[in-house]
XYZ file of N, CA and C in Angstrom:
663
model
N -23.235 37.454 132.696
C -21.995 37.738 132.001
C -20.865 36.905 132.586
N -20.299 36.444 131.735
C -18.854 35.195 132.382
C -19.665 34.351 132.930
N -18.831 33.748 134.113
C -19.174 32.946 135.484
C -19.295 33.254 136.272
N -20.459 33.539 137.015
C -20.244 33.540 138.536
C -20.890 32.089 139.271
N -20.364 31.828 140.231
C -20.723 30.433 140.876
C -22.293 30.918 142.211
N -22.420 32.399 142.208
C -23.736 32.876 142.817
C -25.060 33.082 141.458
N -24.786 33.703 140.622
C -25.638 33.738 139.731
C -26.392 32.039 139.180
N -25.352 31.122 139.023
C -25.450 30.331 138.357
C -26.045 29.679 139.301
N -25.787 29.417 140.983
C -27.067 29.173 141.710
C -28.232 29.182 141.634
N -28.338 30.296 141.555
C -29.817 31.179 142.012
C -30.264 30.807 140.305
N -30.102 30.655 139.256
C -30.556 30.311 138.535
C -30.705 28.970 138.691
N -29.918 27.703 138.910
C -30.396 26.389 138.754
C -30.899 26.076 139.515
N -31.555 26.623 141.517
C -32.240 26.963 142.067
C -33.735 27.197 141.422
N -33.579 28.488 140.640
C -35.131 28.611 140.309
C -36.062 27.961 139.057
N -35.046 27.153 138.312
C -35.502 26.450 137.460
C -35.523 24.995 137.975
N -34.691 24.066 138.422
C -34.725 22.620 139.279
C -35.285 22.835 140.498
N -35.680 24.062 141.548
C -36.098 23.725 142.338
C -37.674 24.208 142.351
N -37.622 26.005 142.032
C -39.174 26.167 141.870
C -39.524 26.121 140.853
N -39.168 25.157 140.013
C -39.730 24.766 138.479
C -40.214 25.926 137.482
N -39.338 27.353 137.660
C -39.783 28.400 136.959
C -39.030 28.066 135.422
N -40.243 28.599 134.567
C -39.512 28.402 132.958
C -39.190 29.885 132.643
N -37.762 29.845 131.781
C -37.204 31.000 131.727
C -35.747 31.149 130.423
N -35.363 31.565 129.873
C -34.234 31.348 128.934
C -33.447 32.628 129.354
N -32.162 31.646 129.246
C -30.954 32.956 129.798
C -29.968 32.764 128.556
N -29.655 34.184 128.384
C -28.656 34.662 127.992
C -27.634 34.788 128.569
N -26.358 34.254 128.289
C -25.138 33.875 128.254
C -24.358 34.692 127.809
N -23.510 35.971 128.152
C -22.892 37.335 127.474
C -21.476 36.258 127.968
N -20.349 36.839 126.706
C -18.977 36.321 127.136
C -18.445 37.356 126.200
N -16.796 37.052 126.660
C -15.850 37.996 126.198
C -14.829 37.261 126.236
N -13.689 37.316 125.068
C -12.340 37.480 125.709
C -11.508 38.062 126.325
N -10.372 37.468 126.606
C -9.978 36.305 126.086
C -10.152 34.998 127.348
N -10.608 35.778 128.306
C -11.125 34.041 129.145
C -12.366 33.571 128.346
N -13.190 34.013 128.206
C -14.255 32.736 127.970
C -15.212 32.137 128.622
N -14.926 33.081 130.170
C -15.768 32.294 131.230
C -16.815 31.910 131.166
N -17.868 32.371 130.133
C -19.191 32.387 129.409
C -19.273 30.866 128.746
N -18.666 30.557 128.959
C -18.754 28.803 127.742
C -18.635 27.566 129.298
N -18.305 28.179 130.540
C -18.254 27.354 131.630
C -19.877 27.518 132.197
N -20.410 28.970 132.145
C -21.754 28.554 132.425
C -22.825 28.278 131.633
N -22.609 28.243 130.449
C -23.053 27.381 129.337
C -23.448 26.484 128.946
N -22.375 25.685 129.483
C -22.417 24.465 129.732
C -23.076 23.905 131.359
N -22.925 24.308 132.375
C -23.356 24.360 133.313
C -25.338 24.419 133.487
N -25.465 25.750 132.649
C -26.747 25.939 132.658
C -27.595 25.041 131.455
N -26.812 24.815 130.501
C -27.700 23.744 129.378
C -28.024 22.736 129.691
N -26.858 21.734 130.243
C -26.697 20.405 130.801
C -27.954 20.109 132.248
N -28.205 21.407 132.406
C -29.416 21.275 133.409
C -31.141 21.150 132.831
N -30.851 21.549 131.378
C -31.885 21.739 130.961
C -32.546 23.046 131.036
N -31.699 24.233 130.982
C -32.300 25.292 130.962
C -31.940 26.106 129.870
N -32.792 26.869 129.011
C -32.931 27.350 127.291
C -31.724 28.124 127.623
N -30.684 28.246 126.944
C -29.646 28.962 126.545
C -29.434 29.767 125.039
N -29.132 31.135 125.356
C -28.591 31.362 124.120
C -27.415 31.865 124.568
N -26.098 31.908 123.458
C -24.439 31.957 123.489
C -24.374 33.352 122.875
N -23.705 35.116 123.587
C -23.800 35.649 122.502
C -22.439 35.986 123.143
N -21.740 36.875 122.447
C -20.266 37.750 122.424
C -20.724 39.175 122.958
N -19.685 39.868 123.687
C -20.445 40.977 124.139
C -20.746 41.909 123.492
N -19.812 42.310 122.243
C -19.707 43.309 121.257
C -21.148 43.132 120.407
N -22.284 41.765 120.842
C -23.250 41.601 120.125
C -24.623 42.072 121.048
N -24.244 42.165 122.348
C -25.482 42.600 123.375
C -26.468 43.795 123.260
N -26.292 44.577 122.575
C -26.860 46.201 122.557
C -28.111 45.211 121.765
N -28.187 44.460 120.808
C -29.160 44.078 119.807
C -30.265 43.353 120.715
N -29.395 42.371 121.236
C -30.589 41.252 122.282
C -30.666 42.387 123.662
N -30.350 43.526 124.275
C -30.991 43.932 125.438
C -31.560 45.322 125.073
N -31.769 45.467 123.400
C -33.519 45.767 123.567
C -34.313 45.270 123.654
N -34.552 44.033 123.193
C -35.611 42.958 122.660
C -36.044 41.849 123.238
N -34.866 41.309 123.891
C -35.547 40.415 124.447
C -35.286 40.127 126.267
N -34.193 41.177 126.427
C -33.709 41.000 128.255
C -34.669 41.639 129.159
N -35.289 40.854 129.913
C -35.742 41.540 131.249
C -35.152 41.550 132.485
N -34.196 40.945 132.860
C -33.395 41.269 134.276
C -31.569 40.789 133.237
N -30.768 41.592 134.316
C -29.340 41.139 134.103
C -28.770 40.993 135.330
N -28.301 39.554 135.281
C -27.952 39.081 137.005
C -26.431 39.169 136.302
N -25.424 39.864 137.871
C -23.967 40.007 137.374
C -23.226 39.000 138.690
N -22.298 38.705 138.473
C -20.906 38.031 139.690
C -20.720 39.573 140.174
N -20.239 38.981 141.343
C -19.341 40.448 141.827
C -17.977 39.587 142.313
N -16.687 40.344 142.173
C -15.386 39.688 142.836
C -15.188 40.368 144.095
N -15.890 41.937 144.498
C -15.644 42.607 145.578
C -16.444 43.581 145.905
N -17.740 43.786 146.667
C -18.658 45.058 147.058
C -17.696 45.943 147.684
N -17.871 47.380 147.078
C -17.381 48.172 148.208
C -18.339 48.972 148.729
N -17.957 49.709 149.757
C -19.072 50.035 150.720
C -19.819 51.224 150.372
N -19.617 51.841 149.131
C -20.439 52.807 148.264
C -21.313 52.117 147.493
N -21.419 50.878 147.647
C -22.213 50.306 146.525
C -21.583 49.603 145.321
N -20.665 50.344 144.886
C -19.337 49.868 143.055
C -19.409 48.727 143.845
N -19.255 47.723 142.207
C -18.777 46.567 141.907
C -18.060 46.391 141.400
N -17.338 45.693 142.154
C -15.632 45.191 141.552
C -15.854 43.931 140.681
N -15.803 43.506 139.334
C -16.048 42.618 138.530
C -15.265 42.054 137.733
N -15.466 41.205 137.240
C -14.391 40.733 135.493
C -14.833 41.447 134.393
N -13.930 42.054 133.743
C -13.873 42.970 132.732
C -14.671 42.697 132.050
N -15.563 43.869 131.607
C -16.706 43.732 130.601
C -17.806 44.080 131.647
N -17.854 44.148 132.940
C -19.510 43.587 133.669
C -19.767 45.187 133.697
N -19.125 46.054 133.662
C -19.754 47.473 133.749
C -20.574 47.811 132.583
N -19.901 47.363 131.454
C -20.028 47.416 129.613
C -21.674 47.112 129.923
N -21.720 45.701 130.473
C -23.237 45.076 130.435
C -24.002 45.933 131.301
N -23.751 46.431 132.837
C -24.701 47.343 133.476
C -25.036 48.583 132.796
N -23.650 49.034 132.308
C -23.910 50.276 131.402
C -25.327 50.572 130.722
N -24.953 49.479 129.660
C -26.144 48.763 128.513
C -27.396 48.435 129.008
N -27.778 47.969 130.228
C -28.792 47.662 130.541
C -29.856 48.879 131.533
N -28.662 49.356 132.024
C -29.001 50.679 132.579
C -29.884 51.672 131.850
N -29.168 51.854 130.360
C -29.538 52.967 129.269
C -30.880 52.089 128.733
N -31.315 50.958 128.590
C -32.466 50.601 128.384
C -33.095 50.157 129.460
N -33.328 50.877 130.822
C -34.068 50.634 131.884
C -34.537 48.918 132.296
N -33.483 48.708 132.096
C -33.640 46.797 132.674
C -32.835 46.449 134.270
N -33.821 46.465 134.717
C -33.076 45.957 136.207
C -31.610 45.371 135.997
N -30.985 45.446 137.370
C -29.536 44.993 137.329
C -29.694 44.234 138.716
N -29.190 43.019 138.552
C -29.090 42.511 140.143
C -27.875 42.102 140.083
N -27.009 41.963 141.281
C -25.961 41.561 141.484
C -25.817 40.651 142.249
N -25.406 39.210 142.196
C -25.428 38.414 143.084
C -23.551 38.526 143.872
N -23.933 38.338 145.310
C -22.802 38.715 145.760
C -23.058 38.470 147.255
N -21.865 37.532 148.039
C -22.254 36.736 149.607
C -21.852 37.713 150.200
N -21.712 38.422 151.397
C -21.325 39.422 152.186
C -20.132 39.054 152.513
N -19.207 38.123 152.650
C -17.764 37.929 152.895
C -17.148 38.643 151.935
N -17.700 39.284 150.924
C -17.035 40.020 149.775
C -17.435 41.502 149.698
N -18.150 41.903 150.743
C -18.195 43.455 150.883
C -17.161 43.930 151.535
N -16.492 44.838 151.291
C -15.197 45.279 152.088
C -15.552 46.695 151.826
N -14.807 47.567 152.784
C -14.963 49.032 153.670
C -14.303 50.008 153.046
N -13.441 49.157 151.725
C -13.250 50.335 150.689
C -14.048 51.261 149.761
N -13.494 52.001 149.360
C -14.468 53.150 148.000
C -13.013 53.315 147.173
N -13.702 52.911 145.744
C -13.086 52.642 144.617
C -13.498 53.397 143.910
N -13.123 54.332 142.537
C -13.730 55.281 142.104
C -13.633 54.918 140.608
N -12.348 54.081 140.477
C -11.704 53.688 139.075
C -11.855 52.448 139.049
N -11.114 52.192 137.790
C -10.897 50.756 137.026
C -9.265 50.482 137.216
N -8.693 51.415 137.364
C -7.114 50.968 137.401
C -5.958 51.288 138.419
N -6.742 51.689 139.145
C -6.301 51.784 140.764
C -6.616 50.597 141.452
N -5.775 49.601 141.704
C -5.914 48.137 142.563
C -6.296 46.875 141.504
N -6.312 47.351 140.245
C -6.572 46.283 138.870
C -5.568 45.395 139.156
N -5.951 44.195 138.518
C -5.026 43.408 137.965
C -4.590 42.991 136.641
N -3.587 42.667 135.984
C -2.520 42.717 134.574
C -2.856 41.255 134.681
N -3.302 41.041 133.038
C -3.553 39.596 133.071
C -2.543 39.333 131.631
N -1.946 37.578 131.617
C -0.915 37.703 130.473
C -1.508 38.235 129.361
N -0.739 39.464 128.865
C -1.077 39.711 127.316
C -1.070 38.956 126.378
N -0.508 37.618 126.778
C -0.166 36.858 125.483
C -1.713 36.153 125.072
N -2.527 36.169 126.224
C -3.910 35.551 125.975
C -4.831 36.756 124.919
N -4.289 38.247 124.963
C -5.449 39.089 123.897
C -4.862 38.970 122.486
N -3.447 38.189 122.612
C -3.045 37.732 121.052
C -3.628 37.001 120.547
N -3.725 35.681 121.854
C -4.193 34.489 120.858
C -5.386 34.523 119.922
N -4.490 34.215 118.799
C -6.093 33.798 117.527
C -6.900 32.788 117.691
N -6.576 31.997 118.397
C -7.969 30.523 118.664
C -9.363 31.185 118.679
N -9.602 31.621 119.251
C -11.112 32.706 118.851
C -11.248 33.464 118.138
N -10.543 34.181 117.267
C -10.505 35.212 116.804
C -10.006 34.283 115.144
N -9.936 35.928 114.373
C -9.775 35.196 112.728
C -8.041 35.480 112.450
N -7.490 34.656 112.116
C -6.138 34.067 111.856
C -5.276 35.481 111.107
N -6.014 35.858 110.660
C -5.528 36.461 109.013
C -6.257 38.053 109.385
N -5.266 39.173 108.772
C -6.051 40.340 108.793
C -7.349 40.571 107.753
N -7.699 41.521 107.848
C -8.821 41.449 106.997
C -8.705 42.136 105.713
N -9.006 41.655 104.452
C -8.599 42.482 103.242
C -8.899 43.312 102.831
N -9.228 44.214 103.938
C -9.920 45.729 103.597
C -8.836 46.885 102.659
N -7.652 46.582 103.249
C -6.690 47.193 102.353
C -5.999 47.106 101.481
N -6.464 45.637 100.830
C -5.697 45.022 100.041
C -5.709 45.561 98.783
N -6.625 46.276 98.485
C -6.416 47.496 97.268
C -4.874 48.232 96.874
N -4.522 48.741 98.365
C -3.403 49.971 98.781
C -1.927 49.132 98.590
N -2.148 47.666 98.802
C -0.754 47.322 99.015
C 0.137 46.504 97.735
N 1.545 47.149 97.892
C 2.307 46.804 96.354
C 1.834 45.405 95.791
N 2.518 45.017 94.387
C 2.423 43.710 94.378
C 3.467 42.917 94.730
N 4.700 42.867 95.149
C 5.438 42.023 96.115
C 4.804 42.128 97.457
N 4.256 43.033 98.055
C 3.247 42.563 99.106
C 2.393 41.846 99.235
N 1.503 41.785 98.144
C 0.300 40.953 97.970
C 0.905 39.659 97.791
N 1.984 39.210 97.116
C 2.502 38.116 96.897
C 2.987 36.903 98.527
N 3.056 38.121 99.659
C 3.602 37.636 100.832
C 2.319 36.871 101.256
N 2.869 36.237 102.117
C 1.486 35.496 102.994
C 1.283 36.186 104.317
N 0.029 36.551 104.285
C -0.694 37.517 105.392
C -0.284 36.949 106.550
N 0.146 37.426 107.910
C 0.590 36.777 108.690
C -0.218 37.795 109.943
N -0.793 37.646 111.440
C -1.200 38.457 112.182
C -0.286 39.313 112.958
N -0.904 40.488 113.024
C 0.364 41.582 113.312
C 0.580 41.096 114.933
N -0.799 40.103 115.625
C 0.142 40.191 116.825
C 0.892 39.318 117.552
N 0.966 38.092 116.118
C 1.866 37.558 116.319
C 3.490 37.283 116.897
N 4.152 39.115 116.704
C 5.443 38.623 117.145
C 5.184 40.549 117.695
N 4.145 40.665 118.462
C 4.321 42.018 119.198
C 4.845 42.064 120.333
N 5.802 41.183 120.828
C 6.710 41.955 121.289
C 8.049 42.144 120.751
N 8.180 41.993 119.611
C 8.794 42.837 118.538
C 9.014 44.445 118.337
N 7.833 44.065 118.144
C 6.765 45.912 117.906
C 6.866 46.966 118.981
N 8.053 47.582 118.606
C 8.304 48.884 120.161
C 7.045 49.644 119.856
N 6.067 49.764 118.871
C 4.996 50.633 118.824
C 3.767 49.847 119.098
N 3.759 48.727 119.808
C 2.613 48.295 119.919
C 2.678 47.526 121.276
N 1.893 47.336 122.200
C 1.222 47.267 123.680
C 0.478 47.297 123.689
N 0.005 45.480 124.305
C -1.119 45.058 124.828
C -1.469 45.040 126.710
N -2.579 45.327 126.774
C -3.347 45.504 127.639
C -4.444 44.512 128.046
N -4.417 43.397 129.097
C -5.105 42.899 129.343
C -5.189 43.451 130.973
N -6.572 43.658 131.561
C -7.027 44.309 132.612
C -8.338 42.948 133.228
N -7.732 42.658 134.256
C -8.901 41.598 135.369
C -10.067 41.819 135.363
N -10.209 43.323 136.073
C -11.331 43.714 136.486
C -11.731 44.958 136.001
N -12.741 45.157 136.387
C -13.585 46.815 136.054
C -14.497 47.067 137.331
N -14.896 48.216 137.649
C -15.813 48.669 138.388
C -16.643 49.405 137.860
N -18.217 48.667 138.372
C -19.335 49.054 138.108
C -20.007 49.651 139.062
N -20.186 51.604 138.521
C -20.988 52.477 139.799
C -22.352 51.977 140.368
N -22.221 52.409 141.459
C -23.556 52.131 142.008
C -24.821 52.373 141.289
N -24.666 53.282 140.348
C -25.945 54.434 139.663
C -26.703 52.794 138.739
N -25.962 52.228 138.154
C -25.537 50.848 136.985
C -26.406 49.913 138.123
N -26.797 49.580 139.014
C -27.082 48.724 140.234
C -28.186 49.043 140.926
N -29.598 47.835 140.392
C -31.110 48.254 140.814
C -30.810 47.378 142.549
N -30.189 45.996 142.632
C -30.437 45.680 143.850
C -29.323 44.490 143.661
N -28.634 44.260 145.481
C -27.460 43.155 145.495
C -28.440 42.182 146.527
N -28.338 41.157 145.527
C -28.485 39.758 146.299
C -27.816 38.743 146.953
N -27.594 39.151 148.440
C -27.196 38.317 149.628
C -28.038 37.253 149.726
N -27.172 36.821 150.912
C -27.892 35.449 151.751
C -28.471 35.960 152.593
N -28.763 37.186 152.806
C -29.342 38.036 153.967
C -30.758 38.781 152.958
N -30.522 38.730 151.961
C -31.534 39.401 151.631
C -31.045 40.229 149.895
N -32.293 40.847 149.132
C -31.967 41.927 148.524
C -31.711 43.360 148.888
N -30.686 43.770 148.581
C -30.426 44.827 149.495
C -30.413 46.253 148.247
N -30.449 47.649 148.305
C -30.145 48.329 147.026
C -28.633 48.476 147.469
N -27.839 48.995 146.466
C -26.596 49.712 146.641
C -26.223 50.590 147.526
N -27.468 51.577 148.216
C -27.249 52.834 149.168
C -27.288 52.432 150.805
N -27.612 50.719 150.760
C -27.592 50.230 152.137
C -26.093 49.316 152.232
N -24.929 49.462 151.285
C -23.975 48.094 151.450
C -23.301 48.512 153.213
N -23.662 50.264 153.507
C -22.462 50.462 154.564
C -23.250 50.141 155.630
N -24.746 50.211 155.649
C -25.006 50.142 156.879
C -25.001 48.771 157.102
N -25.401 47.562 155.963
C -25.160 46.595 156.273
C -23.143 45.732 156.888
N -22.755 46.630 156.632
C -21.277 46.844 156.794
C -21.135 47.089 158.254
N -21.714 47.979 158.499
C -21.591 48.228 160.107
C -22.068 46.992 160.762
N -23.327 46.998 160.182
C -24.060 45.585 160.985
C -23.148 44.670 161.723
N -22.677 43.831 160.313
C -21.393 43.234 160.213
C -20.425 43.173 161.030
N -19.869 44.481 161.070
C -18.824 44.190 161.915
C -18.987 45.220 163.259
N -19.933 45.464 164.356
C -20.272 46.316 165.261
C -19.091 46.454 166.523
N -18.399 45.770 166.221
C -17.156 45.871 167.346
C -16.163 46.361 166.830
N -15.868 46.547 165.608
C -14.877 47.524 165.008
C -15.087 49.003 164.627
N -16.629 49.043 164.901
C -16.612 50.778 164.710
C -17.178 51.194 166.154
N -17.398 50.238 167.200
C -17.095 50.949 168.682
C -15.342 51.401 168.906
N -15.286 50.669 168.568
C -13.550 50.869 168.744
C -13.121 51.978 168.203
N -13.737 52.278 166.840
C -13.031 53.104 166.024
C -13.381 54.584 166.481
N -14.927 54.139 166.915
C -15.289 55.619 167.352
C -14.644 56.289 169.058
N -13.604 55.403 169.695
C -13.392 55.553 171.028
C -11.958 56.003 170.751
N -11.646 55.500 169.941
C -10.392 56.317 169.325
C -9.606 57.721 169.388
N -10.636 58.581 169.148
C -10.139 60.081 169.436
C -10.736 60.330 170.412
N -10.841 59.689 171.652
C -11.481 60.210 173.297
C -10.234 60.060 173.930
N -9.996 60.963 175.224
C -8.974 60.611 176.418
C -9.917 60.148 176.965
C-alpha cells in the first residue's frame, strides 16, 4: 500500500536477487498517490504489477492476495502501527479474509510509546490536496439532475469543492496517518529478524538495556 522504501526492498531483493516469480499488487489512495512511485519502481524492474485504488481492494483480496506487506512510519511498543492513511483499511481487509500481514519496519522506528487512536499525535495535511480534481471527475454526477429547476440546469455544473472555503458548512479533513492494532499484524520484519507484534517491547528493552537499569534504580534510596 503507498510507498514504503522497506517493502519495496525486500521485494526487488526477492525477485533480482533470489530470482523468485511473483506479481504484486499495488493498493493507492488519495490524494498523495504514493502508489504510482512504487509502480513505477517495481515495473521498471521487471516485476508483474497490477495498479488498483483502495476503495477497489475487498474484490482482488479475496481472489487473488496471499501475503500483504505494509511501510510502517512508527512501531510502538504494543505492537500498533503508525502508518499513511489507509494502511489499517488494508490490514483490516486482509485480516477479515485470513491473509497474513507483514510489516516491514527497521528498529530505529520502534519507539516506547502506546497509541490507542488515530488522532491523538496525527498529522493535518493541506486540505487543498482532497479538493483537487486531477484524479478525481471534474463535474458532479447527474444523479439529481431530475430534481433541479430549469434555470439550474441551464448553469454550468461547477465542483462544490471548488471554492469550500467559502462554504461555512463544509470542512475538509485531510489526516497523515492512521494506526494499525496489533490484532491486524501476523509478523514485523526487521533487520534483526521476523518478529510477531507481542515481542516489539522485549525487543525494545533489548535495545536499549541501560535505560531501563536506570529506570528501574529510580525509586531506590
Amino acid at each position: 500500500f503507498g510507498k514504503s522504501e522497506v517493502v519495496n526492498r525486500l521485494l526487488l531483493d526477492a525477485a533480482l536477487v533470489d530470482k523468485k516469480k511473483f506479481r504484486v499488487i499495488v493498493v493507492d489512495a488519495r490524494p498523495l498517490l504514493e502508489g504510482r512511485d512504487t509502480l513505477q519502481i517495481l515495473s521498471r524492474a521487471g516485476i508483474s504489477c497490477t495498479y488498483v485504488l483502495l476503495n477497489a481492494l475487498s474484490y482482488l483480496m479475496m481472489r487473488e492476495v496471499t501475503k500483504v506487506f505494509l511501510g510502517a512510519s512508527a512501531l510502538m511498543s504494543n505492537g500498533s502501527v503508525l502508518s499513511r492513511i489507509g494502511t489499517a483499511c488494508v490490514a483490516l481487509l486482509a485480516n477479515s479474509n485470513h491473509i497474513p500481514v507483514l510489516v516491514g519496519c527497521e528498529t530505529y522506528k520502534i519507539c516506547n510509546r502506546v497509541q490507542l487512536e488515530s488522532i491523538t499525535g496525527n498529522e493535518l495535511g493541506d486540505a487543498d490536496e482532497v479538493a483537487c480534481a486531477d484524479c478525481a471527475r471534474i463535474n458532479p454526477s447527474n444523479r439529481w439532475g431530475g430534481f433541479m429547476s430549469g434555470a439550474e440546469d441551464e448553469k454550468k455544473e461547477t465542483d462544490v469543492l471548488t471554492d469550500w472555503k467559502q462554504q461555512e458548512n463544509l470542512k475538509l479533513l485531510n489526516l497523515m496517518y492512521d494506526l494499525t492494532p496489533s490484532d491486524f499484524v501476523t509478523g514485523i520484519v526487521t533487520e534483526v529478524g521476523i518478529l510477531p507484534p507481542t515481542s516489539v517491547a522485549v525487543l525494545l528493552r533489548e535495545m536499549s538495556p541501560q535505560e531501563n537499569n536506570e529506570s528501574a534504580f529510580k525509586g531506590t534510596d
